[in-house]
Amino acid sequence: MDYKKIAEMLFPNNKLTVEDIEKKYPPRNLKEGAEVTRFAPSPTGFMHIGGLFQAIIDKNIAKRSGGVYILRIEDTDKKREVIGASTIILNILKKYGAEPDEYEEKGVKVVGNYGPYFQSEREEIYKAYAKKLVSEGKAFPCFCRKTEGLNDVKEKREKMFSLGLTEDKDPCRNLTEEQIEEYLKDGKPFAIKLKAKGNGQNKVKIYDVLKGELEMQENGEDAVLLKSDFMPTYAFAHAVDDHLMRTTTVVRGEEWLPSYPLHLEIFEALGFKPVKYVHTPLIYKIRENGGKTKISKRIDAEADMRYFSKEGYEPEAVEEYLVNLANSNFELWRKENPLAPLSEFPFDGFNITANTPVFDIVKLNDISKELIAKYSAEKCYQKLLAWAVENSMENVEYLKKDKEYVIKVLNIDREKDKPRKDIYKWGMFFDYYDYMFSAPKTYQIDESERKKFEEVLRAYKNYIDLSDKTIWFDKIKEMSKKLGYAVDNKEYKKSPDAFKGNVAKVCEFIRVAVTGQKNSPDLFEIMSVLGKEKVLERISLIV
Ligand code: GLU
């Protein structure tokens, strides 16, 4: 069989040789031990939180070793592609601390010498390597109808195995030169398939950085490499691109683990040095019934990274949360270094927590509260405004017009030794501080206490003094005494029946009158920012 001739028949116009290509993408000039990683999403218009989790690990491994981290867009499935999706991905990576060193912005710029970074622009490269494999008798054309892609093959293979059968080799691997020539003359479309070496019966040893050495069933399938539209399958593009981009470590979801033996065989057939793999666990979420399942874009808003932007989460908080999910020693480090920037954490992308990561929004909110509590009021204002410009246009004008007032509100219980840790996303600001912008619509007051509540408020009209916190409180105490409330808590505890309540109760009534709620940030600060007139107005709404 003249494989060279067949390769020429299949790809008559493909003049680009593998040698030319190898010359164009030489080994990188990096120091010993430097890692080259890549994040390789498909542009479906959607960036999954698990994708960012991987990208953060990619970035870390490259950065720590003085290497390079690439963004490669896997857009070979034109049916699934969404226009503008790669821009969404790039923006999210930039925003959440995972900006790639090499990437392409369609029509704008290319950063790096190992592109194109869109797979759809690498067709000639894939063809050259497919041609080489055919010319060496390691791959063959398949003219069957089922040439669309990996899925068919995978399904077929799984079915065979579940029936306890081994994969029959593809009948097209036995076509004669004449048959191939005839099919080509008839204009029959073809795919290129790998001539699998094994029969799927033997075991192969594979190595994953997190899982260690594993034994798996060898590949037994004549897998599709190039589909009939000449677009590569994931497995083939993975081998070709990661070889040419000089990737040293592939970080990808553990759903790719089963096809590892196939990937290994393709690397081998092409004569490529295999890469290291970090198969990351998928992120799960606890469900109402107590069980956990994968976080999914169909049911979980938080699966889509755009959710965090829309809600106004601080990107740094999200990044810190994902680092925390990835490295179990993060929490202790954070406790010991409460003020240190995240970049100082000795994050180890090769040592990802073995346990299934479980997404917990409460934990994220706590991290975010800690972070935002460190900001000045002015910084909060700028962040809030930037969020509103993108997500809440209706508030922008107000934020600009009343900047000073908004900063005062943001400064309640802030810029002090122990700032209040309450705001965790900008989207909650107007709801959370609703009472700073309009009088309460409801009051958290028990009906049994309404009489006392009204009595206190009626009296308080004559005691409001906001000149400073001590005077303000002295006045409340003075009034409390007069109304029969205990000012000294010890006294009150000794004989509670002798009083209507204590001064804390009086403050609670005032707090409810002003804010509608029993809990709020510092009451004096709230009242000072509102001003005496507004406070009086609010009390007058009740009594
Ligand atoms: N395009 C693949 C995916 O979306 C990339 C997997 C990999 O990183 O190799 O899952």
Coordinates of C-alpha atoms and ligand atoms in Angstrom, one line a residue, residues 38-44 54 58 72-76 80 119 234 238 242 250-253 255-256 263 277, ligand 1:
R38 CA -3.5 27.1 28.3
F39 CA -7.2 27.6 28.9
A40 CA -9.2 26.3 26.0
P41 CA -12.9 27.1 26.1
S42 CA -15.4 26.6 23.4
P43 CA -17.1 29.9 22.5
T44 CA -20.7 29.0 23.5
Q54 CA -9.4 26.1 35.7
D58 CA -3.6 27.8 34.6
R72 CA -7.0 29.2 22.9
I73 CA -10.5 29.4 21.6
E74 CA -11.8 26.0 20.5
D75 CA -14.3 27.1 17.9
T76 CA -14.3 24.1 15.6
R80 CA -22.4 25.8 18.9
Q119 CA -8.7 26.7 16.2
Y234 CA -11.1 17.7 20.2
H238 CA -5.6 18.9 21.6
D242 CA -0.6 21.7 22.6
V250 CA -2.9 20.7 30.5
V251 CA -5.4 21.7 33.1
R252 CA -8.8 20.5 32.2
G253 CA -12.0 19.1 33.7
E255 CA -14.6 14.6 32.4
W256 CA -11.7 14.3 30.0
H263 CA -5.0 11.3 23.5
Y277 CA -2.2 16.7 33.0
Ligands
GLU1 N1 -12.7 22.9 24.7 C1 -12.5 21.9 25.7 C2 -13.7 22.2 26.7 O1 -14.4 23.1 26.5 C3 -11.2 22.1 26.4 C4 -10.7 21.0 27.3 C5 -9.2 21.3 27.5 O2 -8.9 22.2 28.3 O3 -8.4 20.6 26.9 O4 -13.9 21.5 27.7

